[in-house]
Amino acid sequence: MKQLQFTGFIFFLCFLTESLTLPTQPQDVDNFSSTQKFIEENLEYITIIAFAQYVQEATFEEMEKLVKDMVEYKDRCMADKTLPECSKLPNNFLQEKMCAMEGLPQKHNFSHCCSKVGAERRLCFFYNKKADVGFLPPFPTLDPEEKCQSYESNRESLLNHFLYEVARRNPFVFAPTLLTVAAHFEEVAKSCCEEQNKVNCFQTRAIPVIQYLKAFSSYQKHVCGALLKFGTKVVHFIYIAVLSQKFPKIEFKELISLVEDISSNYEGCCEGDVVQCIRDTSKVMNHICSKQDSISSKIKECCEKKIPERGQCIINSNKDDRPKDLSLREAKFTDSENVCQERDADPDIFFAKFTFEYSRRHPDLSIPGLLRIVQIYKDLLRNCCNTENPPGCYRYAEDKFNETTEKSLKMVQQECKHFQNLGKDGLTYQYLIRLTKIAPQLSSEELVSLGKKMVTAFTTCCTLSEEFACVDNLADLVLGELCGVNENRTINPAVDHCCKTNFAFRRPCFESLKADKTYVPPPFSQDLFTFHADMCQSQNEELQRKTDRFLVNVVKLKHELTDEELQSLFTNFTNAVEKCCKAESPKVCFNEESPKIGN
């Protein structure tokens, strides 16, 4: 396999099912050629991602066979583009090959997808993906010396195994993001294998790569969930808000053209169609850079980079400066006598313009906060335009907007105050209790993961000057992960209502939830309150995982207890662990203390 030629091919709006032959739609020839070359050079990696995400249980050896078939397919088509199979879309051909692998569909339970065709088959494979990867074995790890020996002796095999293991554990992450992660992993390996203290180097250098993967995974799942549950229109408005804040000088017409490029091609990325995703990401980057003079003054250097590097550079670029002649508010949406007539003429364009104008004037607000204001404005006009004096009614819209923002701001301030008072550990326990009470049907691993991510939002944001937007954006991503990508995901009636009713007001909806009354706790088991001396051998991180899982399982079992009673029980547990791990005989101590904890 050739050198992985991918160092940053990603944009915060990532988008891959055209055939390997020339496109039927006109597009920039140079851009297409360079993207096509990239796909051809990295086809093995792209196939690994697609297969590992579609069939997470598949073995590495099964994946290698499919990679061989796809490379042979590419070579045949490059030699003779007129072959009938070369007119097939790569994703369709890939799924056909998966279905044709002897015994594989039955072994890994996807034969029902193979009986479908076209869009139905693609969606079936998508819905077969599992977000909760607890069924997979722990991520395989090598000590740094072994890793470096493996890299030096068989670089291709190490990178293939790495990409396979990461992709199957992140089935909804877009291919460009995973390719970036693989490239960063290779950079870390190259650098650290030359260091004397390899352990410290790998631990330090791996942190930003892991954070990068987690951040993009969370965002992509969030937007794909919005697409599948609420449709293209919600994605459309998300990106009007995102791009208006980042590029406040952009003209509305140009903005809509760019947003349509993104929204119309998002489905391929969310479904896992890797080739289409890569092509469309490149197309969006090319669109931005071809119009950079009218879009942003901050991306000139980014656009001079080669295609694989442009995306990450644009993401990391600062928000453009607000135009000097931009007024603090756009009066035409509240002061004009003809607001209702303009809305009725073309509601989609009218509210898109409102979102654009409000977002570029408020770079300090979160994306969910902006979408809430858009919804408030829609509801207000629905009411006002049916009164005898509409202008007199909607003239006070700005007060409604400020009131909505103030509510969201107070919610964030209260959460940050809790963080300051309770500390990271105290806030973690509070969120584990809260999330388990409202969604006890989720697995313990998923609840622990969500709780930690929610607390990370506060530890990351509560000391920043832009804490409001930061907290609101990150907390909304965690709730998006809870709600899931799949539109058919069901947890319980109250949670499902918050997940599916109104995207903009999802967070306020969750804030109002109480303990799920439909939940039936599992039968009491003393095993939950029986601890062993091996608790004391656990390293800090592993001990914390065991502690968090214990708390979640206690909440599931004793669902009727108040937060204070649960906190008291949990304190008894932590005190017992501390006491017994210091005792002369931890085993004897745990035998004595364990029965007391659950009572």
Short mmCIF file of C-alpha atoms in Angstrom, two decimals, residues 162-437:
data_model
loop_
_atom_site.label_atom_id
_atom_site.label_comp_id
_atom_site.label_asym_id
_atom_site.label_seq_id
_atom_site.Cartn_x
_atom_site.Cartn_y
_atom_site.Cartn_z
CA PHE A 162 -5.20 0.52 13.55
CA LEU A 163 -7.70 1.87 11.03
CA TYR A 164 -9.78 -1.34 11.21
CA GLU A 165 -9.98 -1.21 15.02
CA VAL A 166 -10.81 2.52 15.14
CA ALA A 167 -13.40 2.36 12.34
CA ARG A 168 -15.38 -0.58 13.80
CA ARG A 169 -15.59 1.25 17.14
CA ASN A 170 -16.68 4.49 15.48
CA PRO A 171 -19.27 3.36 12.91
CA PHE A 172 -20.78 6.80 12.32
CA VAL A 173 -17.58 8.83 11.95
CA PHE A 174 -17.00 10.15 8.43
CA ALA A 175 -14.21 8.60 6.37
CA PRO A 176 -12.19 11.85 6.01
CA THR A 177 -12.02 12.15 9.81
CA LEU A 178 -10.82 8.56 10.23
CA LEU A 179 -8.21 9.02 7.52
CA THR A 180 -6.97 12.14 9.30
CA VAL A 181 -6.75 10.20 12.57
CA ALA A 182 -4.75 7.45 10.84
CA ALA A 183 -2.36 10.02 9.36
CA HIS A 184 -1.89 11.66 12.77
CA PHE A 185 -1.29 8.22 14.32
CA GLU A 186 1.48 7.59 11.79
CA GLU A 187 3.02 10.99 12.54
CA VAL A 188 3.03 10.12 16.25
CA ALA A 189 4.56 6.69 15.58
CA LYS A 190 7.31 8.16 13.36
CA SER A 191 8.22 10.78 15.92
CA CYS A 192 7.94 8.71 19.10
CA CYS A 193 9.82 5.69 17.77
CA GLU A 194 12.89 7.92 17.52
CA GLU A 195 12.57 9.06 21.14
CA GLN A 196 14.34 7.44 24.08
CA ASN A 197 11.29 7.76 26.35
CA LYS A 198 8.77 6.22 23.99
CA VAL A 199 6.08 5.66 26.65
CA ASN A 200 5.88 9.31 27.63
CA CYS A 201 5.99 10.44 23.98
CA PHE A 202 3.10 8.19 22.89
CA GLN A 203 1.00 9.15 25.93
CA THR A 204 1.52 12.89 25.35
CA ARG A 205 1.25 12.94 21.56
CA ALA A 206 -1.81 10.65 21.45
CA ILE A 207 -3.99 12.96 23.56
CA PRO A 208 -4.79 15.57 20.84
CA VAL A 209 -5.44 12.78 18.29
CA ILE A 210 -7.96 11.12 20.63
CA GLN A 211 -9.58 14.48 21.38
CA TYR A 212 -9.83 15.22 17.67
CA LEU A 213 -11.58 11.90 17.02
CA LYS A 214 -13.98 12.32 19.94
CA ALA A 215 -14.89 15.89 18.97
CA PHE A 216 -15.63 15.10 15.32
CA SER A 217 -17.37 11.85 16.21
CA SER A 218 -19.72 13.67 18.55
CA TYR A 219 -20.46 16.46 16.06
CA GLN A 220 -21.01 14.18 13.09
CA LYS A 221 -23.34 11.85 14.99
CA HIS A 222 -25.25 14.90 16.22
CA VAL A 223 -25.85 16.36 12.76
CA CYS A 224 -26.61 12.95 11.20
CA GLY A 225 -29.13 12.33 13.98
CA ALA A 226 -30.72 15.70 13.16
CA LEU A 227 -30.84 14.78 9.46
CA LEU A 228 -32.47 11.40 10.01
CA LYS A 229 -34.94 12.52 12.68
CA PHE A 230 -35.88 15.97 11.37
CA GLY A 231 -34.88 16.02 7.70
CA THR A 232 -32.66 18.16 5.48
CA LYS A 233 -34.29 21.44 6.50
CA VAL A 234 -32.88 21.29 10.05
CA VAL A 235 -29.37 20.58 8.71
CA HIS A 236 -29.88 23.49 6.33
CA PHE A 237 -30.60 25.88 9.23
CA ILE A 238 -27.76 24.49 11.37
CA TYR A 239 -25.29 25.41 8.64
CA ILE A 240 -26.83 28.78 7.90
CA ALA A 241 -26.14 29.61 11.57
CA VAL A 242 -22.65 28.01 11.60
CA LEU A 243 -21.44 29.66 8.40
CA SER A 244 -23.02 33.05 9.13
CA GLN A 245 -21.08 33.21 12.40
CA LYS A 246 -17.81 32.07 10.81
CA PHE A 247 -18.14 34.11 7.61
CA PRO A 248 -20.19 37.23 8.55
CA LYS A 249 -19.15 39.07 5.35
CA ILE A 250 -20.59 36.43 3.02
CA GLU A 251 -23.50 37.48 0.81
CA PHE A 252 -26.79 35.71 1.49
CA LYS A 253 -27.01 34.30 -2.05
CA GLU A 254 -23.51 32.83 -1.78
CA LEU A 255 -24.27 31.44 1.67
CA ILE A 256 -27.37 29.60 0.43
CA SER A 257 -25.42 28.16 -2.50
CA LEU A 258 -22.76 26.85 -0.12
CA VAL A 259 -25.30 25.50 2.37
CA GLU A 260 -27.14 23.68 -0.42
CA ASP A 261 -23.86 22.06 -1.49
CA ILE A 262 -23.47 20.81 2.08
CA SER A 263 -27.05 19.79 2.84
CA SER A 264 -27.75 18.03 -0.45
CA ASN A 265 -24.69 15.80 -0.06
CA TYR A 266 -24.84 15.12 3.67
CA GLU A 267 -26.82 11.91 3.29
CA GLY A 268 -23.91 10.04 1.67
CA CYS A 269 -21.59 10.82 4.58
CA CYS A 270 -24.17 9.95 7.21
CA GLU A 271 -24.98 6.64 5.49
CA GLY A 272 -21.28 5.79 5.34
CA ASP A 273 -20.78 6.13 1.57
CA VAL A 274 -17.09 6.89 1.86
CA VAL A 275 -16.20 7.70 -1.76
CA GLN A 276 -19.08 10.15 -2.14
CA CYS A 277 -18.16 11.70 1.21
CA ILE A 278 -14.57 12.35 0.15
CA ARG A 279 -15.64 13.76 -3.22
CA ASP A 280 -18.20 16.11 -1.76
CA THR A 281 -15.88 17.35 0.98
CA SER A 282 -13.42 18.31 -1.72
CA LYS A 283 -16.21 19.98 -3.70
CA VAL A 284 -17.22 22.13 -0.71
CA MET A 285 -13.60 23.13 -0.04
CA ASN A 286 -13.20 24.07 -3.67
CA HIS A 287 -16.40 26.12 -3.54
CA ILE A 288 -15.16 28.07 -0.50
CA CYS A 289 -11.70 28.70 -1.91
CA SER A 290 -12.94 29.70 -5.35
CA LYS A 291 -15.01 32.47 -3.72
CA GLN A 292 -12.70 33.33 -0.82
CA ASP A 293 -12.64 37.08 -1.57
CA SER A 294 -16.39 37.28 -0.95
CA ILE A 295 -16.49 34.69 1.84
CA SER A 296 -13.64 35.36 4.27
CA SER A 297 -10.37 37.22 4.64
CA LYS A 298 -9.04 34.58 7.06
CA ILE A 299 -8.65 31.62 4.69
CA LYS A 300 -6.23 32.85 2.01
CA GLU A 301 -3.28 30.82 3.33
CA CYS A 302 -5.53 27.76 3.78
CA CYS A 303 -6.67 27.87 0.18
CA GLU A 304 -3.06 27.93 -1.05
CA LYS A 305 -2.53 24.51 0.50
CA LYS A 306 -3.08 21.27 -1.35
CA ILE A 307 -6.52 19.65 -1.19
CA PRO A 308 -5.80 17.19 1.59
CA GLU A 309 -4.61 20.00 3.90
CA ARG A 310 -7.12 22.72 3.11
CA GLY A 311 -10.06 21.43 5.12
CA GLN A 312 -8.38 21.25 8.51
CA CYS A 313 -6.80 24.66 7.96
CA ILE A 314 -10.20 26.23 7.21
CA ILE A 315 -11.74 24.64 10.30
CA ASN A 316 -9.01 26.02 12.50
CA SER A 317 -9.19 29.50 10.98
CA ASN A 318 -10.68 32.21 13.18
CA LYS A 319 -14.14 33.65 12.65
CA ASP A 320 -13.94 36.52 10.19
CA ASP A 321 -14.28 40.08 11.46
CA ARG A 322 -17.76 41.50 11.54
CA PRO A 323 -18.38 44.03 8.73
CA LYS A 324 -17.93 47.56 10.09
CA ASP A 325 -21.19 48.75 8.55
CA LEU A 326 -23.24 45.91 10.06
CA SER A 327 -25.88 47.35 12.40
CA LEU A 328 -26.41 45.79 15.84
CA ARG A 329 -29.87 44.61 14.82
CA GLU A 330 -31.73 44.06 11.54
CA ALA A 331 -34.85 46.17 11.94
CA LYS A 332 -36.72 44.87 8.90
CA PHE A 333 -37.73 41.69 10.75
CA THR A 334 -39.42 43.54 13.59
CA ASP A 335 -40.20 47.08 12.40
CA SER A 336 -41.47 46.57 8.85
CA GLU A 337 -45.20 46.74 8.15
CA ASN A 338 -44.88 43.94 5.58
CA VAL A 339 -43.25 41.15 7.58
CA CYS A 340 -46.23 38.78 7.25
CA GLN A 341 -46.49 39.32 3.49
CA GLU A 342 -42.75 38.66 3.04
CA ARG A 343 -42.98 35.52 5.15
CA ASP A 344 -45.96 34.23 3.18
CA ALA A 345 -44.26 34.87 -0.18
CA ASP A 346 -41.49 32.33 0.57
CA PRO A 347 -41.28 31.10 4.19
CA ASP A 348 -38.07 29.09 3.72
CA ILE A 349 -36.11 31.98 2.22
CA PHE A 350 -37.60 34.46 4.70
CA PHE A 351 -36.52 32.46 7.78
CA ALA A 352 -33.18 31.60 6.19
CA LYS A 353 -32.51 35.35 5.79
CA PHE A 354 -33.55 35.95 9.39
CA THR A 355 -31.20 33.18 10.61
CA PHE A 356 -28.36 34.62 8.50
CA GLU A 357 -28.83 38.19 9.72
CA TYR A 358 -29.28 37.27 13.38
CA SER A 359 -26.40 34.76 13.46
CA ARG A 360 -23.77 37.02 11.92
CA ARG A 361 -24.71 39.74 14.41
CA HIS A 362 -24.41 37.35 17.39
CA PRO A 363 -21.13 35.39 17.18
CA ASP A 364 -21.31 35.02 20.97
CA LEU A 365 -24.42 32.78 20.88
CA SER A 366 -24.45 29.00 20.57
CA ILE A 367 -25.85 27.26 17.50
CA PRO A 368 -28.71 25.70 19.55
CA GLY A 369 -29.37 29.14 21.04
CA LEU A 370 -29.69 30.67 17.57
CA LEU A 371 -32.01 27.89 16.41
CA ARG A 372 -34.21 28.46 19.49
CA ILE A 373 -34.55 32.13 18.54
CA VAL A 374 -35.48 31.16 14.97
CA GLN A 375 -38.19 28.87 16.38
CA ILE A 376 -39.44 31.59 18.74
CA TYR A 377 -39.67 33.99 15.79
CA LYS A 378 -41.58 31.42 13.68
CA ASP A 379 -44.05 30.82 16.51
CA LEU A 380 -44.44 34.54 17.14
CA LEU A 381 -45.25 35.31 13.50
CA ARG A 382 -47.65 32.36 13.34
CA ASN A 383 -49.57 34.06 16.12
CA CYS A 384 -49.09 37.73 15.16
CA CYS A 385 -49.96 37.34 11.49
CA ASN A 386 -53.43 36.12 12.51
CA THR A 387 -54.21 39.20 14.62
CA GLU A 388 -55.84 42.45 13.54
CA ASN A 389 -52.62 44.39 14.06
CA PRO A 390 -49.61 42.17 13.19
CA PRO A 391 -46.94 44.97 13.37
CA GLY A 392 -48.09 45.90 16.84
CA CYS A 393 -47.71 42.26 17.86
CA TYR A 394 -44.30 41.36 16.39
CA ARG A 395 -42.74 44.73 17.23
CA TYR A 396 -41.76 43.23 20.59
CA ALA A 397 -39.99 40.23 19.04
CA GLU A 398 -36.58 41.44 20.25
CA ASP A 399 -37.80 41.18 23.84
CA LYS A 400 -38.79 37.56 23.19
CA PHE A 401 -35.36 36.83 21.70
CA ASN A 402 -33.57 38.36 24.68
CA GLU A 403 -35.81 36.47 27.08
CA THR A 404 -34.99 33.17 25.35
CA THR A 405 -31.25 33.88 25.44
CA GLU A 406 -31.46 34.92 29.10
CA LYS A 407 -33.10 31.59 30.04
CA SER A 408 -30.37 29.65 28.26
CA LEU A 409 -27.68 31.83 29.85
CA LYS A 410 -29.04 31.26 33.36
CA MET A 411 -29.10 27.52 32.76
CA VAL A 412 -25.40 27.57 31.79
CA GLN A 413 -24.46 29.85 34.71
CA GLN A 414 -26.20 27.50 37.14
CA GLU A 415 -24.40 24.47 35.68
CA CYS A 416 -21.01 26.19 35.89
CA LYS A 417 -21.76 27.20 39.48
CA HIS A 418 -22.49 23.53 40.29
CA PHE A 419 -19.14 22.62 38.72
CA GLN A 420 -17.31 25.20 40.84
CA ASN A 421 -19.06 24.03 44.02
CA LEU A 422 -18.94 20.27 43.48
CA GLY A 423 -15.71 19.88 41.53
CA LYS A 424 -15.22 17.48 38.64
CA ASP A 425 -15.84 14.27 40.63
CA GLY A 426 -18.91 15.61 42.43
CA LEU A 427 -20.44 16.87 39.20
CA THR A 428 -19.69 13.53 37.50
CA TYR A 429 -21.61 11.64 40.19
CA GLN A 430 -24.49 14.11 39.95
CA TYR A 431 -24.77 13.63 36.17
CA LEU A 432 -24.43 9.85 36.38
CA ILE A 433 -27.35 9.81 38.81
CA ARG A 434 -29.42 12.22 36.70
CA LEU A 435 -28.81 10.51 33.35
CA THR A 436 -29.46 7.05 34.80
CA LYS A 437 -32.73 8.20 36.35
#
